[in-house]
C-alpha positions as protocol buffer text, in pm:
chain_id: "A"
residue {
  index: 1
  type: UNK
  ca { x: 18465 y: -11211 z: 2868 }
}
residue {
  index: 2
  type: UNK
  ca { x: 18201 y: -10988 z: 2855 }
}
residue {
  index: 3
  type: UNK
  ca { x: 18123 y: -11067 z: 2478 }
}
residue {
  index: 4
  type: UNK
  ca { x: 18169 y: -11446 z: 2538 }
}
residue {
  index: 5
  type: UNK
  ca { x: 17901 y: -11397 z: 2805 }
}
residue {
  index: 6
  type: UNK
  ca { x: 17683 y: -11226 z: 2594 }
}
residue {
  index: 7
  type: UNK
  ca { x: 17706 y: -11476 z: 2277 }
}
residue {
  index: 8
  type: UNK
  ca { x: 17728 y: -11771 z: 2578 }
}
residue {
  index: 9
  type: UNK
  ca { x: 17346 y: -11620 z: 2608 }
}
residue {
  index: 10
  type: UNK
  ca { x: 17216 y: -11582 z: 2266 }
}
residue {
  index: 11
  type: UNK
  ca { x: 17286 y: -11919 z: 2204 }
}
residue {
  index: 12
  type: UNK
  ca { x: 17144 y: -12046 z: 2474 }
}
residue {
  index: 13
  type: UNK
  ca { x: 16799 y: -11813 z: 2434 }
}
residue {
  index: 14
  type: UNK
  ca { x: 16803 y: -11957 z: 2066 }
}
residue {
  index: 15
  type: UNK
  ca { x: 16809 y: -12297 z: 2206 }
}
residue {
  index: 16
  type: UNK
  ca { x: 16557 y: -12251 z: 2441 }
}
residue {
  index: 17
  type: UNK
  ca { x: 16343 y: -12069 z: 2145 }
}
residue {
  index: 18
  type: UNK
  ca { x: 16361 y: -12371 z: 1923 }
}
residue {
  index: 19
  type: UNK
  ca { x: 16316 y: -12626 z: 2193 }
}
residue {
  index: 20
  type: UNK
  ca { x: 15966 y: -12424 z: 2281 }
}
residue {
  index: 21
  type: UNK
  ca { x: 15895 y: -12395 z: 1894 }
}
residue {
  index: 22
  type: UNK
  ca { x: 15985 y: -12801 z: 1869 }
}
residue {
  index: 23
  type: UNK
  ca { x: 15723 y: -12876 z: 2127 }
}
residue {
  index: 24
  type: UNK
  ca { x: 15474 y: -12690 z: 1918 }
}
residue {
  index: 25
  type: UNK
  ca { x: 15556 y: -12882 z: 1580 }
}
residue {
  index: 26
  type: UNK
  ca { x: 15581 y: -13208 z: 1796 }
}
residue {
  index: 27
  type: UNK
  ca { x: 15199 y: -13111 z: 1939 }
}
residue {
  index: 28
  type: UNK
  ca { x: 15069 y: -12975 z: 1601 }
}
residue {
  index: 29
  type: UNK
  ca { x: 15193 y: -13341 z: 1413 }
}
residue {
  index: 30
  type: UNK
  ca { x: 15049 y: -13569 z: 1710 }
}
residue {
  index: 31
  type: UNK
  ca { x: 14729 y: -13387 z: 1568 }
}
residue {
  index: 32
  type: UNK
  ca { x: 14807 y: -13375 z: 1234 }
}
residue {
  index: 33
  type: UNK
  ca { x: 14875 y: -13747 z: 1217 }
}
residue {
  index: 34
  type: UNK
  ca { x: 14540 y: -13867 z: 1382 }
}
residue {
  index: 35
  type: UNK
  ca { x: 14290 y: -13630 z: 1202 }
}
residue {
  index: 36
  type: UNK
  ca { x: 14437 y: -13714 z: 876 }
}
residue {
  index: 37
  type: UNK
  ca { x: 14509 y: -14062 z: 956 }
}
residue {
  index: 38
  type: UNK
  ca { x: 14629 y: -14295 z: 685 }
}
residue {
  index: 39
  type: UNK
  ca { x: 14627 y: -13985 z: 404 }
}
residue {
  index: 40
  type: UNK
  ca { x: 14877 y: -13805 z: 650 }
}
residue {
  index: 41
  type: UNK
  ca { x: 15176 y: -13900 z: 436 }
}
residue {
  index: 42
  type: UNK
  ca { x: 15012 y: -13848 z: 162 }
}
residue {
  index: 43
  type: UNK
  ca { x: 14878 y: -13501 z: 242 }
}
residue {
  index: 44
  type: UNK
  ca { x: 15230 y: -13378 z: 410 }
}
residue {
  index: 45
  type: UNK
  ca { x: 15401 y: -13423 z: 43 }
}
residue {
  index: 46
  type: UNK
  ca { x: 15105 y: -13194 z: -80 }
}
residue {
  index: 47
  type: UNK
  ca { x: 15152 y: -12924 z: 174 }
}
residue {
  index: 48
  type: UNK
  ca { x: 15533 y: -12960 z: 115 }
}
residue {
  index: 49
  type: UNK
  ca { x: 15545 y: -12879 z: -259 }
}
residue {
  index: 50
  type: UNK
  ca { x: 15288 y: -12625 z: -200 }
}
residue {
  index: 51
  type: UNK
  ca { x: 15490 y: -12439 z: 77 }
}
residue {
  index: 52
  type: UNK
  ca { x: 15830 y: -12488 z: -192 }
}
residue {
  index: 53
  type: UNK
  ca { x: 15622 y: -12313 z: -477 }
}
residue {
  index: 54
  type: UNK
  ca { x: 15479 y: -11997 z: -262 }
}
residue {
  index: 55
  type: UNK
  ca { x: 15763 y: -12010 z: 2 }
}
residue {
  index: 56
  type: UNK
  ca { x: 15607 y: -12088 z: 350 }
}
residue {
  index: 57
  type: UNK
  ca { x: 15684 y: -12283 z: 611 }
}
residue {
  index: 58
  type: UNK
  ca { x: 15593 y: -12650 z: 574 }
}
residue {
  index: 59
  type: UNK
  ca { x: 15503 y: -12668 z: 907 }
}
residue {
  index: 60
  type: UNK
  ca { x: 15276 y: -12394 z: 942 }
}
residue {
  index: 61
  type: UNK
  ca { x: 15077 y: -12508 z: 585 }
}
residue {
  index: 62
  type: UNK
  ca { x: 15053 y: -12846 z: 809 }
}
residue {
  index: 63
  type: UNK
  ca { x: 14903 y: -12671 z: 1089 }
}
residue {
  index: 64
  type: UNK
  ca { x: 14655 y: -12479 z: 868 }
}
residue {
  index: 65
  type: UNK
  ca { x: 14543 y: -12805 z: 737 }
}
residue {
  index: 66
  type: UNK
  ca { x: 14517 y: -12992 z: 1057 }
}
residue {
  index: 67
  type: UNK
  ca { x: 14258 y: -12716 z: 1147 }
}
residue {
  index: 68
  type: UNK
  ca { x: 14046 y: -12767 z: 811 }
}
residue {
  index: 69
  type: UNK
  ca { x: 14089 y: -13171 z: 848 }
}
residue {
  index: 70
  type: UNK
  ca { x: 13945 y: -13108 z: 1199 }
}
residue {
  index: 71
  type: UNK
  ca { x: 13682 y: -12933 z: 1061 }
}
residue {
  index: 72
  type: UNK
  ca { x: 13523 y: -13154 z: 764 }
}
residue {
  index: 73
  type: UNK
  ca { x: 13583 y: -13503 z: 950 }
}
residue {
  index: 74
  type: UNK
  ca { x: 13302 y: -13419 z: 1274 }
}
residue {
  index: 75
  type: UNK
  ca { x: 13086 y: -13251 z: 934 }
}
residue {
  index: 76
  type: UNK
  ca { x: 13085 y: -13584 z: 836 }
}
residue {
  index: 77
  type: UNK
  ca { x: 13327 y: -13603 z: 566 }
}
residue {
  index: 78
  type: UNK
  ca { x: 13492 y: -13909 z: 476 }
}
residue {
  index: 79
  type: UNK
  ca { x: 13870 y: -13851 z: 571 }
}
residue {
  index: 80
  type: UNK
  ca { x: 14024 y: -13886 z: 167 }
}
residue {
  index: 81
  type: UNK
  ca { x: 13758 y: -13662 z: 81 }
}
residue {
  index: 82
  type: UNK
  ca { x: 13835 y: -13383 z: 346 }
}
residue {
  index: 83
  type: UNK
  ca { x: 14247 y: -13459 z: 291 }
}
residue {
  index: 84
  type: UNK
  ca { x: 14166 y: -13300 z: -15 }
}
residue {
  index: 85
  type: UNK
  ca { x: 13961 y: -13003 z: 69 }
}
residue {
  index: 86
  type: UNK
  ca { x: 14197 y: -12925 z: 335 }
}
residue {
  index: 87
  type: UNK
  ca { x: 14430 y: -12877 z: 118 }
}
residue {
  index: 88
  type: UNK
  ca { x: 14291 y: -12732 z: -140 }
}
residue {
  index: 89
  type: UNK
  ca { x: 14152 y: -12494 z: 126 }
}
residue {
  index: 90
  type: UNK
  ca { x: 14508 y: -12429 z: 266 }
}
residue {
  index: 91
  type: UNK
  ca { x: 14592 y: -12302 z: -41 }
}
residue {
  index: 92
  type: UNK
  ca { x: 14324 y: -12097 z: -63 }
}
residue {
  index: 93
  type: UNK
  ca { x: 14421 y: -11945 z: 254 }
}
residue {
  index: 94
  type: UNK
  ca { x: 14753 y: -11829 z: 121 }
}
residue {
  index: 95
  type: UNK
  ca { x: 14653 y: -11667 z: -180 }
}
residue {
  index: 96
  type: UNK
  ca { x: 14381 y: -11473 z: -41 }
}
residue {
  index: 97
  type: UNK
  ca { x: 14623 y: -11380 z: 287 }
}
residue {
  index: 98
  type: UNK
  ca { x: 14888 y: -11242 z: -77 }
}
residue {
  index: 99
  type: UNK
  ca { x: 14586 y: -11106 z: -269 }
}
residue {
  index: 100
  type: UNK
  ca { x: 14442 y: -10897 z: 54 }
}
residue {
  index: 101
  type: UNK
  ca { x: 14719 y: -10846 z: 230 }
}
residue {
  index: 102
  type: UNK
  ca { x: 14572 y: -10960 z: 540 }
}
residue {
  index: 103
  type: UNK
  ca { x: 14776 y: -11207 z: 786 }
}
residue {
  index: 104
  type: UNK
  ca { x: 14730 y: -11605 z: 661 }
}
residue {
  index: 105
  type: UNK
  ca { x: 14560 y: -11684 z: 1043 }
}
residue {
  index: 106
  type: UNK
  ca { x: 14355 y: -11416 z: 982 }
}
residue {
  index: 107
  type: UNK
  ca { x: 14229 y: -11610 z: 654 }
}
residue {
  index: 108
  type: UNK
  ca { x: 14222 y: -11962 z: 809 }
}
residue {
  index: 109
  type: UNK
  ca { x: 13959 y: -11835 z: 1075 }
}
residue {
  index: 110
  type: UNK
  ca { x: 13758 y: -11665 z: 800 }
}
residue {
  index: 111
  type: UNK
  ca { x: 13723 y: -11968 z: 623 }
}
residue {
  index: 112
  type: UNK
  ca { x: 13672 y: -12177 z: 851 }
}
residue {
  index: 113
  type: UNK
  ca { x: 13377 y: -11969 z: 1002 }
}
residue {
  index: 114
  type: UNK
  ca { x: 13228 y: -11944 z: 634 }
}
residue {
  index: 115
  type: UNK
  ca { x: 13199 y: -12302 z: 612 }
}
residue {
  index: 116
  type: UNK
  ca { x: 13008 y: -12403 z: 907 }
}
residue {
  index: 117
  type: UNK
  ca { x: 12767 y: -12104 z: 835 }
}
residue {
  index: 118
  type: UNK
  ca { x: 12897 y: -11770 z: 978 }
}
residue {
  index: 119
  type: UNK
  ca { x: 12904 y: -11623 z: 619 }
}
residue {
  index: 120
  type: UNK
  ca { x: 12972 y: -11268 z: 737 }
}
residue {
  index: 121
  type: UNK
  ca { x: 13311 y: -11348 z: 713 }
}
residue {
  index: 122
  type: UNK
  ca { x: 13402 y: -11353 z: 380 }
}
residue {
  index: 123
  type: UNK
  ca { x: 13225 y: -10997 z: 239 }
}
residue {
  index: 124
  type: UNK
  ca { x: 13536 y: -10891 z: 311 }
}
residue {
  index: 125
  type: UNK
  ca { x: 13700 y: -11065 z: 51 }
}
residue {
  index: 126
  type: UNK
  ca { x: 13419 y: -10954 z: -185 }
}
residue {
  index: 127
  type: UNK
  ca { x: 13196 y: -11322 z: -125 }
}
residue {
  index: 128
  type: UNK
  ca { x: 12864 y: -11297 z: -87 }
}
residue {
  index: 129
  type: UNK
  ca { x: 12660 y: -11589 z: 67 }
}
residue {
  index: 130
  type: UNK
  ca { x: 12320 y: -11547 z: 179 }
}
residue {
  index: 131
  type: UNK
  ca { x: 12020 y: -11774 z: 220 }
}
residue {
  index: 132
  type: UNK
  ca { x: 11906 y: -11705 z: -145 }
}
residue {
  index: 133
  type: UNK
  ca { x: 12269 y: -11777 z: -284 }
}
residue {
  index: 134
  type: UNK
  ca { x: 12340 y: -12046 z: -89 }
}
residue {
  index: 135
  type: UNK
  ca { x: 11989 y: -12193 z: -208 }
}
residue {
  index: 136
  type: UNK
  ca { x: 12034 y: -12131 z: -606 }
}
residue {
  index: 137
  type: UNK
  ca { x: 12394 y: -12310 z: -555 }
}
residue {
  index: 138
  type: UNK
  ca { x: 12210 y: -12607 z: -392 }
}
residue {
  index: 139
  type: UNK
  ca { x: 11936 y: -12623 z: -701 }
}
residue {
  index: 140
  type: UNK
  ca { x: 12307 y: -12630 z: -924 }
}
residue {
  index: 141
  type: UNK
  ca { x: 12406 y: -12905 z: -706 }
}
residue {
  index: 142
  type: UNK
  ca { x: 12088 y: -13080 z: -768 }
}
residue {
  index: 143
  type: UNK
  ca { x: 11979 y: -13084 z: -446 }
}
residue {
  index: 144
  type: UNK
  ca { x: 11577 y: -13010 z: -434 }
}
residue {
  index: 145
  type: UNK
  ca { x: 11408 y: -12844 z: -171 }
}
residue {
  index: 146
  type: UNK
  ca { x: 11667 y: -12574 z: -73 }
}
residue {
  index: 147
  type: UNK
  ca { x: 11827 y: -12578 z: 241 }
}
residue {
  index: 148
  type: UNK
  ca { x: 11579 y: -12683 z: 459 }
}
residue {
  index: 149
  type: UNK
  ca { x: 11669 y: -13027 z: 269 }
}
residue {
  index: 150
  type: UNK
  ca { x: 12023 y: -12992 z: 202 }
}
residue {
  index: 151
  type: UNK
  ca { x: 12234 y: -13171 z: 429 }
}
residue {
  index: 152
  type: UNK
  ca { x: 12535 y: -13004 z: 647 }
}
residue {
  index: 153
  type: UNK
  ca { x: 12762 y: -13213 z: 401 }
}
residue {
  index: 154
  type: UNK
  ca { x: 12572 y: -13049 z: 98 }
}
residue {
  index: 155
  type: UNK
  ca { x: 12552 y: -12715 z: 299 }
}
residue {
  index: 156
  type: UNK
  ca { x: 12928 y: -12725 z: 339 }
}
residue {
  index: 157
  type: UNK
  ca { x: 13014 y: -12812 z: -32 }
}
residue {
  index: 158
  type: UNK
  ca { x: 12769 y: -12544 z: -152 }
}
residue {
  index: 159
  type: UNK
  ca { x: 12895 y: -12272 z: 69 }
}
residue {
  index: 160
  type: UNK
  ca { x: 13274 y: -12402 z: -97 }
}
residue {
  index: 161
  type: UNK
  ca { x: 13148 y: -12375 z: -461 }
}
residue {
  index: 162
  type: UNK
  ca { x: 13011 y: -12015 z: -378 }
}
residue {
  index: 163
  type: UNK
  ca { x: 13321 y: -11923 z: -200 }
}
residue {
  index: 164
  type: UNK
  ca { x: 13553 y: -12068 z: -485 }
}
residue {
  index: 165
  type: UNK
  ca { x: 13403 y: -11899 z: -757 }
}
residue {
  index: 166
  type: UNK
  ca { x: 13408 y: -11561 z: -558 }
}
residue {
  index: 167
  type: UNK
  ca { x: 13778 y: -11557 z: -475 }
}
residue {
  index: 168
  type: UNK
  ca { x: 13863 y: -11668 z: -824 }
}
residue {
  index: 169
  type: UNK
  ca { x: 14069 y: -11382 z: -923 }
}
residue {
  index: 170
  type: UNK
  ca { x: 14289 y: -11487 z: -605 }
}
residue {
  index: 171
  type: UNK
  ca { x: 14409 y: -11790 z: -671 }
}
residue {
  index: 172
  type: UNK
  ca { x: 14755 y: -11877 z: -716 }
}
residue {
  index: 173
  type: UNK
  ca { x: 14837 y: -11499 z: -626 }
}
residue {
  index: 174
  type: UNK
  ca { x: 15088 y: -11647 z: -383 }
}
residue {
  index: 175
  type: UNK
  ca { x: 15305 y: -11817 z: -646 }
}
residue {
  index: 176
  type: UNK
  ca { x: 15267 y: -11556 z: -946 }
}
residue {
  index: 177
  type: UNK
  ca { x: 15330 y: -11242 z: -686 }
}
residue {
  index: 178
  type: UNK
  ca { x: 15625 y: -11486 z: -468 }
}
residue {
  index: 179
  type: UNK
  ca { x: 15912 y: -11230 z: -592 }
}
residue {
  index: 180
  type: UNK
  ca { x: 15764 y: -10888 z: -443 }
}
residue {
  index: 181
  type: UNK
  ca { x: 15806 y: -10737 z: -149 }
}
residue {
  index: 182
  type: UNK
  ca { x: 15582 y: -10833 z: 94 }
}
residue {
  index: 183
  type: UNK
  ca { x: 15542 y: -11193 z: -42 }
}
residue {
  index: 184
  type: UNK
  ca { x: 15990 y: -11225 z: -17 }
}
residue {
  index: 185
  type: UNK
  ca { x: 15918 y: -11041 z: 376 }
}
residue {
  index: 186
  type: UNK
  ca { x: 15664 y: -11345 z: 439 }
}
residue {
  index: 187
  type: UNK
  ca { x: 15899 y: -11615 z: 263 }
}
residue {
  index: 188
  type: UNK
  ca { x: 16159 y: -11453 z: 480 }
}
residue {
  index: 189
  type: UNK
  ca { x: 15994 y: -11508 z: 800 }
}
residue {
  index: 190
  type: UNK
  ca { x: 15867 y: -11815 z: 698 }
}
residue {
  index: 191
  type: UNK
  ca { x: 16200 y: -11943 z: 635 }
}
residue {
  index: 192
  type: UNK
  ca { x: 16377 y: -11836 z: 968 }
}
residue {
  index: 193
  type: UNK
  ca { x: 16059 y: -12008 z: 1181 }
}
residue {
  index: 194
  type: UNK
  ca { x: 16102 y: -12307 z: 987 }
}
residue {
  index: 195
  type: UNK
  ca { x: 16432 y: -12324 z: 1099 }
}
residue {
  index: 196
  type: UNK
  ca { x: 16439 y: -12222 z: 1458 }
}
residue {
  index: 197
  type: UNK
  ca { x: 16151 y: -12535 z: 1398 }
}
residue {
  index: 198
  type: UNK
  ca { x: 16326 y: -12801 z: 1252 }
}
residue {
  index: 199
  type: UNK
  ca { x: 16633 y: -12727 z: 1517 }
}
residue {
  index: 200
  type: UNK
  ca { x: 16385 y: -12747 z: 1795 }
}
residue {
  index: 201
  type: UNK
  ca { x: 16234 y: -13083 z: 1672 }
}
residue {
  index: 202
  type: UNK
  ca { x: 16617 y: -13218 z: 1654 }
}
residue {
  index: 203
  type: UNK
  ca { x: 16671 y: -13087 z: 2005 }
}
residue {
  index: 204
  type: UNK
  ca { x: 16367 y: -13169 z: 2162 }
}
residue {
  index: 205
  type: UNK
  ca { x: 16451 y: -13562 z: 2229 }
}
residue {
  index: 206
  type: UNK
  ca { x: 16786 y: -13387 z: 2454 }
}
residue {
  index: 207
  type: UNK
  ca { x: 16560 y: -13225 z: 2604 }
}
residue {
  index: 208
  type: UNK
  ca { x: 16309 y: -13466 z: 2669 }
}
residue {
  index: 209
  type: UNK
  ca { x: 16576 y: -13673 z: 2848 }
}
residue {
  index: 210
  type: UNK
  ca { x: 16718 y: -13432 z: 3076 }
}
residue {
  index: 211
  type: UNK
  ca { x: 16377 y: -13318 z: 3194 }
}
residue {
  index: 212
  type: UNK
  ca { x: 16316 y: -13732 z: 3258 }
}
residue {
  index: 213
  type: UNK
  ca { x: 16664 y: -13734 z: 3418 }
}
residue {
  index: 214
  type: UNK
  ca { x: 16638 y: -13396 z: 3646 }
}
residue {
  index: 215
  type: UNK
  ca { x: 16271 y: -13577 z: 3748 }
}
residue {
  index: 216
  type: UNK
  ca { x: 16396 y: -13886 z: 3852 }
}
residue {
  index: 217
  type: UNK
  ca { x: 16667 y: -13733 z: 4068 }
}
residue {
  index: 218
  type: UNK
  ca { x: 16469 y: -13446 z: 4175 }
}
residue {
  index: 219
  type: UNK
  ca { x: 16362 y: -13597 z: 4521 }
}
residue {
  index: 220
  type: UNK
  ca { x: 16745 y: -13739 z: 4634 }
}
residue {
  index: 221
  type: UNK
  ca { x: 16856 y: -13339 z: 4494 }
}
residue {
  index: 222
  type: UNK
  ca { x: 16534 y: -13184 z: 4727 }
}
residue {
  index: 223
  type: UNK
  ca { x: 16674 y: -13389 z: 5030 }
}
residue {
  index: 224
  type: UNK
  ca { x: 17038 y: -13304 z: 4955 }
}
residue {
  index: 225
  type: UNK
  ca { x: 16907 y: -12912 z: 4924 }
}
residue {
  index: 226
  type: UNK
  ca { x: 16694 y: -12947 z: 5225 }
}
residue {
  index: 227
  type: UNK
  ca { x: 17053 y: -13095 z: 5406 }
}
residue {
  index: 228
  type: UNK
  ca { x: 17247 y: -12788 z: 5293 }
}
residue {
  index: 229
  type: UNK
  ca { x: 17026 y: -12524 z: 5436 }
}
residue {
  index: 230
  type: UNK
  ca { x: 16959 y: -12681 z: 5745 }
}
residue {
  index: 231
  type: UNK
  ca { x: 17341 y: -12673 z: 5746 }
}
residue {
  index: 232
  type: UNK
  ca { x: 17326 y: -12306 z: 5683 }
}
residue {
  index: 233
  type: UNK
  ca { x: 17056 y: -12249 z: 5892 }
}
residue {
  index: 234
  type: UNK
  ca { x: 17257 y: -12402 z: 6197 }
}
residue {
  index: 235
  type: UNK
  ca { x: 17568 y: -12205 z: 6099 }
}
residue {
  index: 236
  type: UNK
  ca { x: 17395 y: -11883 z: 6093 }
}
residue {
  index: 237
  type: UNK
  ca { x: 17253 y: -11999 z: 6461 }
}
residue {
  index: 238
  type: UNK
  ca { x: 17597 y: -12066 z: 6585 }
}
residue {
  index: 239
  type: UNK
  ca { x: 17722 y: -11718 z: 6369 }
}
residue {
  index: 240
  type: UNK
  ca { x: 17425 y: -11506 z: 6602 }
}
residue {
  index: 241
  type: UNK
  ca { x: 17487 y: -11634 z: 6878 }
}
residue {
  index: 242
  type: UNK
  ca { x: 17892 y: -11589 z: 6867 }
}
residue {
  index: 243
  type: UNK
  ca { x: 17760 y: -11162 z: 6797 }
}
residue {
  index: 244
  type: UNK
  ca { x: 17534 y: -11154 z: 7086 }
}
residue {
  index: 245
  type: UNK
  ca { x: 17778 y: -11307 z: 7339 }
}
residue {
  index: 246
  type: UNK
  ca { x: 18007 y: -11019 z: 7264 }
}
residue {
  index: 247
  type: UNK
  ca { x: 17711 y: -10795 z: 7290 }
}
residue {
  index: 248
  type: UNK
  ca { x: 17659 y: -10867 z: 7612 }
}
């Protein structure tokens, strides 16, 4: 009994795990879907191959993404165009998080900090940008005047070009180093998150009801509760005053 109990509350704990980790996809795709807009489909096919080849979760690569696409579109950036830096950027993210060993979030808020000018973020990954490099890349561009003339659009897309040819030697680490160690410990937890996920996003329309189903009845079930203790309440009366007669 005692083991039934136990395993009764594993599952349960699971379930409850995966409906919380359901909600998060569900909130992480409502965003997703309106910040990539009609390239979303497009996009999550990308990201889905891409997770496949270096073995991460799909949904996490999505979220990464979301965060870039959320970035570039208030820069300015025409919504195709940023689709494809996002990804391209996710990518990035994953091979420098395998080249450095340092955690993929880690990464994401590195680059993401580089491109809208907080450059002391990525010496750690041995890129330089300063005012002077970030100037000679805008001359490359063809872009006179420097940055005082440079749009943030041509700021951004500099501070990329510096960035990419920086972290050169990282890319596609992910993929070529995918059967070590810590790479098969990433793909590992990856794997198990994705599907605690997916069972979550499968359970969370149960859920959804009964939480719309305990509302609706929750005020006839808070008058029925409220009945039963004042039941109680007058039973314990009756109960006290029983003891104290014999007191007396």
């Amino acid at each position: 009994v005692a083991g039934l109990a136990a395993a009764g509350a594993a599952v349960v704990a699971l379930g409850i795990r995966s409906i919380q980790a359901g909600s998060d996809v569900e909130e992480m795709m409502s965003k997703y879907s309106v910040v990539f807009g009609q390239y979303a489909n497009q996009t999550a096919g990308e990201l889905k191959t891409l997770a496949d080849e270096v073995g991460r979760n799909r949904y996490e690569l999505m979220g990464f993404a979301a965060t870039f696409q959320d970035t570039f579109v208030p820069l300015g950036f025409a919504r195709g165009a940023a689709a494809d830096l996002s990804v391209e950027l996710t990518q990035l993210t994953v091979d420098l998080a395998s080249f450095n060993n340092v955690a993929e979030p880690q990464v994401l808020a590195d680059l993401q900090s580089a491109i809208v000018g907080n450059h002391e973020t990525m010496r750690k990954y041995g890129v330089i940008i300063t005012e002077t490099t970030l100037g000679q890349q805008l001359l490359k561009m063809g872009i006179e005047g420097g940055i005082a003339a440079a749009t943030e659009q041509e700021k951004v897309m500099a501070r990329l070009a510096i960035i990419t040819a920086g972290t050169k030697d990282a890319f596609g680490d992910a993929a070529r180093t995918a059967g070590g160690f810590a790479n098969q410990m990433r793909g590992l937890k990856s794997s198990v998150q994705e599907t605690i996920q997916s069972i979550g996003v499968n359970l969370l329309p149960l859920a959804t009801r009964f939480i719309a189903t305990f509302r609706a009845i929750e005020p006839a079930l808070s008058r029925i509760l409220a009945g039963v203790f004042a039941v109680l309440k007058n039973m314990v009366e009756v109960v006290l005053q029983f003891i104290e007669s014999l007191a007396r």
